[in-house]
Coordinates of C-alpha atoms in Angstrom, one line a residue:
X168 CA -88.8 23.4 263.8
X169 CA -86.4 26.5 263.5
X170 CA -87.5 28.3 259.7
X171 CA -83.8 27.5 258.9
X172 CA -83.1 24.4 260.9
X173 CA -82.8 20.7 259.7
X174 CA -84.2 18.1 261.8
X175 CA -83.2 14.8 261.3
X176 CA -85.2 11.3 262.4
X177 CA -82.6 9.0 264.5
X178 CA -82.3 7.1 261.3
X179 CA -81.2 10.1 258.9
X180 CA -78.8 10.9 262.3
X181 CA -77.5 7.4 261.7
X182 CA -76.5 7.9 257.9
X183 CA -75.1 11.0 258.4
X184 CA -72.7 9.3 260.8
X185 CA -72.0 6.3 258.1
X186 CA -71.2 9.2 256.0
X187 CA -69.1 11.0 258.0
X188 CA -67.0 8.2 259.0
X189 CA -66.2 6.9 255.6
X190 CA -65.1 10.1 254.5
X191 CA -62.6 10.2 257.8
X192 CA -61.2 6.8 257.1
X193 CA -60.1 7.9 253.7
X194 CA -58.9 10.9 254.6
X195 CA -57.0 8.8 256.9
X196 CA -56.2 5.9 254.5
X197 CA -54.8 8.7 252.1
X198 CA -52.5 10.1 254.7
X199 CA -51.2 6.5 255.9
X200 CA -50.9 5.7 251.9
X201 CA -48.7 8.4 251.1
X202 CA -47.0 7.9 254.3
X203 CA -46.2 4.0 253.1
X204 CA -45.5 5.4 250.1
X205 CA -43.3 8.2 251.2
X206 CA -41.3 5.3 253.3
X207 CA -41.3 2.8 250.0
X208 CA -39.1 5.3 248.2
X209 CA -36.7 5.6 251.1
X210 CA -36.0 1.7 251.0
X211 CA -34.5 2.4 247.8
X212 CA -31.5 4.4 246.8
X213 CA -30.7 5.9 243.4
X214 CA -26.8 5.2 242.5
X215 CA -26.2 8.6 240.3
X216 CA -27.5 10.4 243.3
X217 CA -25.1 8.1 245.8
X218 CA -22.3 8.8 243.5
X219 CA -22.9 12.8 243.5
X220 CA -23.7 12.5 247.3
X221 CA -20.1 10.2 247.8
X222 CA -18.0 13.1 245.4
X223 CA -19.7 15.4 247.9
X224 CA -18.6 13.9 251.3
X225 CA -15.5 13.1 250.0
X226 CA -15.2 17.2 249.3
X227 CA -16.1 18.2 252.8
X228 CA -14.2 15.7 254.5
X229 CA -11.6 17.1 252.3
X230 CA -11.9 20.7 253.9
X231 CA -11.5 19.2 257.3
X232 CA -8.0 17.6 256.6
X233 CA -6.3 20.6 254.9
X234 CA -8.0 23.1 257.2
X235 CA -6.3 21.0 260.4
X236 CA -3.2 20.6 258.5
X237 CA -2.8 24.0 257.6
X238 CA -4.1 25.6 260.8
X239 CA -1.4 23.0 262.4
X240 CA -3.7 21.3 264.9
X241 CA -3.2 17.9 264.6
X242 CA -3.3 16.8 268.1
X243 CA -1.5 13.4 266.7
X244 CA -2.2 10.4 268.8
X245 CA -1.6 6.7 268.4
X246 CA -4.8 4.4 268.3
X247 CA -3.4 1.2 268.0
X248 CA -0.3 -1.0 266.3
X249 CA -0.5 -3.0 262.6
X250 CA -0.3 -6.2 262.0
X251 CA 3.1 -5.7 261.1
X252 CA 3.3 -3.5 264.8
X253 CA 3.9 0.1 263.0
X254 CA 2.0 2.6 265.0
X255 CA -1.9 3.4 263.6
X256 CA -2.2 7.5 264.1
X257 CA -4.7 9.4 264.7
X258 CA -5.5 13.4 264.4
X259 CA -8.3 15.5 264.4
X260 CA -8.4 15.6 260.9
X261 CA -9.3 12.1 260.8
X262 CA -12.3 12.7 263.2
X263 CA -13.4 15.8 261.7
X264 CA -13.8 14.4 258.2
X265 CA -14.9 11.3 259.7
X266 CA -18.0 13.3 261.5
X267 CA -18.4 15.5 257.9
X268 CA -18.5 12.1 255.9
X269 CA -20.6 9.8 257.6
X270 CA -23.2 12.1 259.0
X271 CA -23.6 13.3 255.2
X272 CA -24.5 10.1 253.7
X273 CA -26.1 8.5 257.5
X274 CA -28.5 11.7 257.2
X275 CA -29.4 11.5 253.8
X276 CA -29.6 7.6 253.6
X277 CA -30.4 6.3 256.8
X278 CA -31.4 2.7 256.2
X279 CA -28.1 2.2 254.0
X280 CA -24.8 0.4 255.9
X281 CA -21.7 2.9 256.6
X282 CA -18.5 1.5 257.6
X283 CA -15.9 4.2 258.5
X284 CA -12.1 3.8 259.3
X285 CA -12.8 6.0 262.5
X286 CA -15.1 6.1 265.0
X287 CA -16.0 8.8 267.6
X288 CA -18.7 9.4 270.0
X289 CA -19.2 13.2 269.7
X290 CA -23.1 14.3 268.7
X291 CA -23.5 13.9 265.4
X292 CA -23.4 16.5 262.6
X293 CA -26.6 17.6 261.4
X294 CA -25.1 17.8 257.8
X295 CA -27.7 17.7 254.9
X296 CA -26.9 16.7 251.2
X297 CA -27.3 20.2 248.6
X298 CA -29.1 17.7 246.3
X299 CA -26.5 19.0 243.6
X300 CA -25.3 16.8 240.6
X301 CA -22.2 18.0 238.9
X302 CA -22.9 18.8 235.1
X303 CA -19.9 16.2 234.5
X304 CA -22.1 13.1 235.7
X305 CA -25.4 14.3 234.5
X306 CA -23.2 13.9 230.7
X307 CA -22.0 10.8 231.6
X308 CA -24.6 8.7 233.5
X309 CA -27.4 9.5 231.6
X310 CA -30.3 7.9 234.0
X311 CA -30.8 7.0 237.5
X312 CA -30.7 3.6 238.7
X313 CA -32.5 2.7 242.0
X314 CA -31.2 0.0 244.2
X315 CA -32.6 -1.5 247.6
X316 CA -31.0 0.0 250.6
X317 CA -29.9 -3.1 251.9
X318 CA -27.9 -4.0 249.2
X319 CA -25.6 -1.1 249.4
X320 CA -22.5 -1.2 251.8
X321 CA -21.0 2.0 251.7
X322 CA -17.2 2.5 252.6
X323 CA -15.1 5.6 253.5
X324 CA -11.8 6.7 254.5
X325 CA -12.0 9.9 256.2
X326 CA -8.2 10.5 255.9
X327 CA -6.2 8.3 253.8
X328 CA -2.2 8.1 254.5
X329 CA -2.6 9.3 258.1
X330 CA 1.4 8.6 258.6
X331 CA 1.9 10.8 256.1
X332 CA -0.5 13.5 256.6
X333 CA 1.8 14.0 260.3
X334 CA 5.0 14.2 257.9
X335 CA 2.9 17.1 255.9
X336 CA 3.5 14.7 252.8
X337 CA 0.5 16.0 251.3
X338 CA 0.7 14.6 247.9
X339 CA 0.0 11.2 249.5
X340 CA -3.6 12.1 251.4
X341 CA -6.8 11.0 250.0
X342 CA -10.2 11.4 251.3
X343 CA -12.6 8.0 249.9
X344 CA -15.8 7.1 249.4
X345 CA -17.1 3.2 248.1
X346 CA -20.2 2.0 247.5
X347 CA -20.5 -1.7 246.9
X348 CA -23.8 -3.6 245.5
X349 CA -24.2 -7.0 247.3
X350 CA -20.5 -6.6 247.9
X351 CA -19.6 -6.0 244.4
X352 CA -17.4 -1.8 244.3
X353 CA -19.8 0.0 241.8
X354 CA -19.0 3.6 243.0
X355 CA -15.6 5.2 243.7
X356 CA -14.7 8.4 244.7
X357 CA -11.1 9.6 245.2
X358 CA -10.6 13.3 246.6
X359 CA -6.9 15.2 247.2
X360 CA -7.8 17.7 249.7
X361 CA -4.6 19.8 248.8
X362 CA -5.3 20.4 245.1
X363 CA -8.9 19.7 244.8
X364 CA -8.7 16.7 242.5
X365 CA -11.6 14.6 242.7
X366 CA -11.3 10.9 240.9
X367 CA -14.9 9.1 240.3
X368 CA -15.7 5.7 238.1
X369 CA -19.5 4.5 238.1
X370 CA -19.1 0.6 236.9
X371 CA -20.7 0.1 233.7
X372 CA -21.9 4.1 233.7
X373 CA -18.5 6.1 233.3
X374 CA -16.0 7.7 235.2
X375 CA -13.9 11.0 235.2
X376 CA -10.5 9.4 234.5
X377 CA -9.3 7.3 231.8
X378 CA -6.6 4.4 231.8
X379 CA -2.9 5.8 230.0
X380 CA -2.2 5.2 226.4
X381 CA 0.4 2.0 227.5
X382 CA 1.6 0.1 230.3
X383 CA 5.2 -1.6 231.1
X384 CA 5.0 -5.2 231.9
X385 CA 8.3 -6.3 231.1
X386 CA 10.4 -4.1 233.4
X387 CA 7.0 -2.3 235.0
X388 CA 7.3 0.2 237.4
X389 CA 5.7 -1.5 240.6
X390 CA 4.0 1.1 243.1
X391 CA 3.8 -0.5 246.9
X392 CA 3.7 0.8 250.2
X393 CA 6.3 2.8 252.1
X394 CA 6.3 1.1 254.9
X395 CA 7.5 -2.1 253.5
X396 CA 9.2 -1.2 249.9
X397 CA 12.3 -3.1 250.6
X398 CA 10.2 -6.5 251.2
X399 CA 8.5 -6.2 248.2
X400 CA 11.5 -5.4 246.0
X401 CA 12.6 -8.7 246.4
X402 CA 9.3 -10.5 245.7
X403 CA 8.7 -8.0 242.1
X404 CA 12.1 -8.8 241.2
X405 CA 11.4 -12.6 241.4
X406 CA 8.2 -11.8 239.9
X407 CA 9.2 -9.5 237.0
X408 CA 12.6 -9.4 236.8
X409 CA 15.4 -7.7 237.6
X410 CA 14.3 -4.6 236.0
X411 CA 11.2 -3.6 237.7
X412 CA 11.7 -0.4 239.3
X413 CA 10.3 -0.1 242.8
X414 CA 8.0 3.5 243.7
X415 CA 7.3 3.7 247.5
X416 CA 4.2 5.9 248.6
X417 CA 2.1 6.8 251.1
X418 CA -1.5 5.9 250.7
X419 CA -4.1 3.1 249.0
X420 CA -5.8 6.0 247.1
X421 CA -2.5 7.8 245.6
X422 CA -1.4 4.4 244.7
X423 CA -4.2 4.0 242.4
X424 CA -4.7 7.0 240.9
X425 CA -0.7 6.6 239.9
X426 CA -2.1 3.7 237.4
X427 CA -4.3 6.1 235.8
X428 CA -3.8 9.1 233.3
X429 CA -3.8 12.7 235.5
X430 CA -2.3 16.2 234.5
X431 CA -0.7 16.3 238.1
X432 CA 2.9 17.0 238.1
X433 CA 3.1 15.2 241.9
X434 CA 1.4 12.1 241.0
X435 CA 3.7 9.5 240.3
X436 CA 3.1 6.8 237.0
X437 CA 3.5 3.0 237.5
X438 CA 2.4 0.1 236.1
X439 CA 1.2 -2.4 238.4
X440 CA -0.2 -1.9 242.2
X441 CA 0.7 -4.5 244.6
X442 CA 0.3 -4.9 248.5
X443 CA 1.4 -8.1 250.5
X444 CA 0.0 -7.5 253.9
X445 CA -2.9 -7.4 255.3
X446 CA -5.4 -4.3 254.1
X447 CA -8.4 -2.6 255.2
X448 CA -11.3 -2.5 252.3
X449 CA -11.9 0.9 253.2
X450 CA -8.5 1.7 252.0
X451 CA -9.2 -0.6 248.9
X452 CA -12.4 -0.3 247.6
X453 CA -12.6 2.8 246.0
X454 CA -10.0 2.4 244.3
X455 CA -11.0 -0.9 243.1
X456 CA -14.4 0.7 241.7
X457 CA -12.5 3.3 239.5
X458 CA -10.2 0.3 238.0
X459 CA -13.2 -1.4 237.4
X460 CA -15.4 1.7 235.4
X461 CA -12.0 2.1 232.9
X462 CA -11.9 -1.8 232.6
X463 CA -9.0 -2.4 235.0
X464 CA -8.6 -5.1 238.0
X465 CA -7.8 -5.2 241.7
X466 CA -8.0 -8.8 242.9
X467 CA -5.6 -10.4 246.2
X468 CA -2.4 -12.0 244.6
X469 CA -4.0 -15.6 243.9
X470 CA -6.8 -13.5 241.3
X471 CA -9.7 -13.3 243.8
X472 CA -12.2 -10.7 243.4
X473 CA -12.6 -8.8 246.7
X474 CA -16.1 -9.0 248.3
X475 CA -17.1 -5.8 249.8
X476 CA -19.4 -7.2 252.5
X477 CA -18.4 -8.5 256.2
X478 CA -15.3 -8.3 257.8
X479 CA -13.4 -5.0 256.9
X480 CA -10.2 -6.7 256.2
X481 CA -8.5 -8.2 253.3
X482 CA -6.3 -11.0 254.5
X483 CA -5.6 -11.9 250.5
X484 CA -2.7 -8.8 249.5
X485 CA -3.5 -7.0 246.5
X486 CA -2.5 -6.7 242.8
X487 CA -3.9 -3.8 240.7
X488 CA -3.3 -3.2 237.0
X489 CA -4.9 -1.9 233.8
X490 CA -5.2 -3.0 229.6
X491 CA -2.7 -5.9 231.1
X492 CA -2.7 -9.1 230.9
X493 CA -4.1 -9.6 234.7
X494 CA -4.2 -13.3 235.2
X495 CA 0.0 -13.8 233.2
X496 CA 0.3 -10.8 236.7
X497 CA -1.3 -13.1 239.1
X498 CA 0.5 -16.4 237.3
X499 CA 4.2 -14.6 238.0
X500 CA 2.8 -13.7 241.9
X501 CA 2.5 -17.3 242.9
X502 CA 6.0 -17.9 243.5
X503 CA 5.9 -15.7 246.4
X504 CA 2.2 -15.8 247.6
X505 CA 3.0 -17.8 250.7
X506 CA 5.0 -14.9 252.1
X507 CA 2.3 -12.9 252.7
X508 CA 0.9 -12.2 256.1

């Protein structure tokens, strides 16, 4: 034997092998561990980072529409008809935020569900979270709250008030972010890409806006839809009286935040919210999150709650108010229920 050389009989050879071998397989069963692991904590999302995420999308979507809008590159196009057979536009601000928006949230939660009001089959945008929270919620929502991935339905409106937006009605455009829990709006986000307002409400956690001191029910002013103002008038009327002052605008989101108390000069104050026609939920459900977090209501006009899961439409219309008596609303909309489409 070598003076420095170990020489091993074939059983000592065999140990050292047993040896060797378990040390591998932990190695190996560490690596796969924290692998599992690593996957474990993907399966599950936490909500204050979702809603600082959402605000987040909702902000660079936002930079898409007024940067098109301003630079005055539309390229407008019609996609399709209404039910009620107005024309649904497109532009490339709608696909640009679209891409900015669901590649944002898709990259940084893949297993979660992300329905978007457009569709497009460019390459996808390799768009990564910043990981920031805004000082604002870290105040507000004091802890984290981690929910499994496939409970969570996220909805976004890349562009809301797209008919608008090709008037350069600015006022009226909205970027949108939802997230609903087993179909129940939790998170809402509400961004105007012209003045950099941001909305939020975290159900239960706290939200950015607050509800107005009082609200008009006995000659309230009734927010509704442009496109079909005059049809509703007549149904209010019946509903509220002959009083109730009628506010047509542009946009689901706008509509909303006009129920709520904002320092903006351009954002119109009413009282109650309604829609008769059918509705998409990505128009809806923000909003419906943010009435919820400051202890309002958005049901369909026969007091449903609207479930966030399934089919994007709401076939139901839509009545919206805050510190009101919600069900005496719904009680005066069933005399003309069976009107809508």
């Amino acid at each position: 034997m070598a003076p420095m050389g170990i020489r091993l009989s074939p059983l000592g050879i065999g140990v050292f092998c047993l040896l060797a071998a378990g040390v591998i397989y932990h190695l190996y069963a560490g690596v796969l561990s924290s692998r599992f692991a690593s996957f474990r904590q993907k399966s599950t999302v936490d909500l204050r980072d979702l809603l600082a995420l959402s605000i987040e999308a909702a902000e660079l979507g936002g930079q898409e529409v007024k940067r098109i809008r301003e630079d005055d590159t539309l390229e407008e196009k019609t996609k399709g008809k209404t039910k009620e057979g107005a024309s649904e536009l497109l532009t490339k601000g709608d696909l640009n935020s679209h891409r900015k928006m669901f590649y944002l949230i898709k990259n940084t939660y893949p297993l979660i569900q992300v329905n978007s009001e457009e569709h497009d089959n460019a390459e996808g945008e390799a768009t990564i979270w910043t990981r920031n929270i805004p000082k604002e919620i870290l105040e507000k929502v004091l802890d984290g709250k981690e929910v499994s991935a496939d409970r969570i339905t996220v909805w976004i409106d890349p562009l809301d008030a797209t008919q608008e937006y090709t008037e350069n009605l600015r006022k009226y455009v909205t970027t949108m972010v939802c997230v609903a829990v087993d179909g129940d709006p939790v998170i809402g986000v509400i961004h105007k890409p012209f003045t950099g307002y941001t909305a939020w409400g975290f159900v239960g956690e706290g939200a950015s806006v607050a509800p107005r001191a009082s609200y008009n029910t006995n000659s309230p002013k009734v927010i509704v839809s442009r496109s079909h103002s005059g049809t509703v008038k007549k149904f209010a009327q019946t509903a509220f009286g002959n009083n109730t002052e009628i506010i047509p605008a542009g946009g689901a989101g706008y509509k909303v935040l006009a129920l709520l108390d904002l320092n903006d000069e351009e954002q119109e104050k009413a009282d109650i919210y309604i829609h008769v026609t059918f509705i998409k939920k990505w128009d809806i459900c923000a909003g419906d999150a943010i009435l919820k977090s400051v202890g309002g209501q958005m049901t369909t006009l026969k007091g449903e709650e609207i479930n966030y899961t399934g089919p994007e439409g709401n076939t139901g219309g839509l009545l919206a108010s805050i510190k009101t008596d919600h069900k005496d609303l719904v009680f005066k909309c069933i005399c003309w229920i069976s009107n809508i489409s």
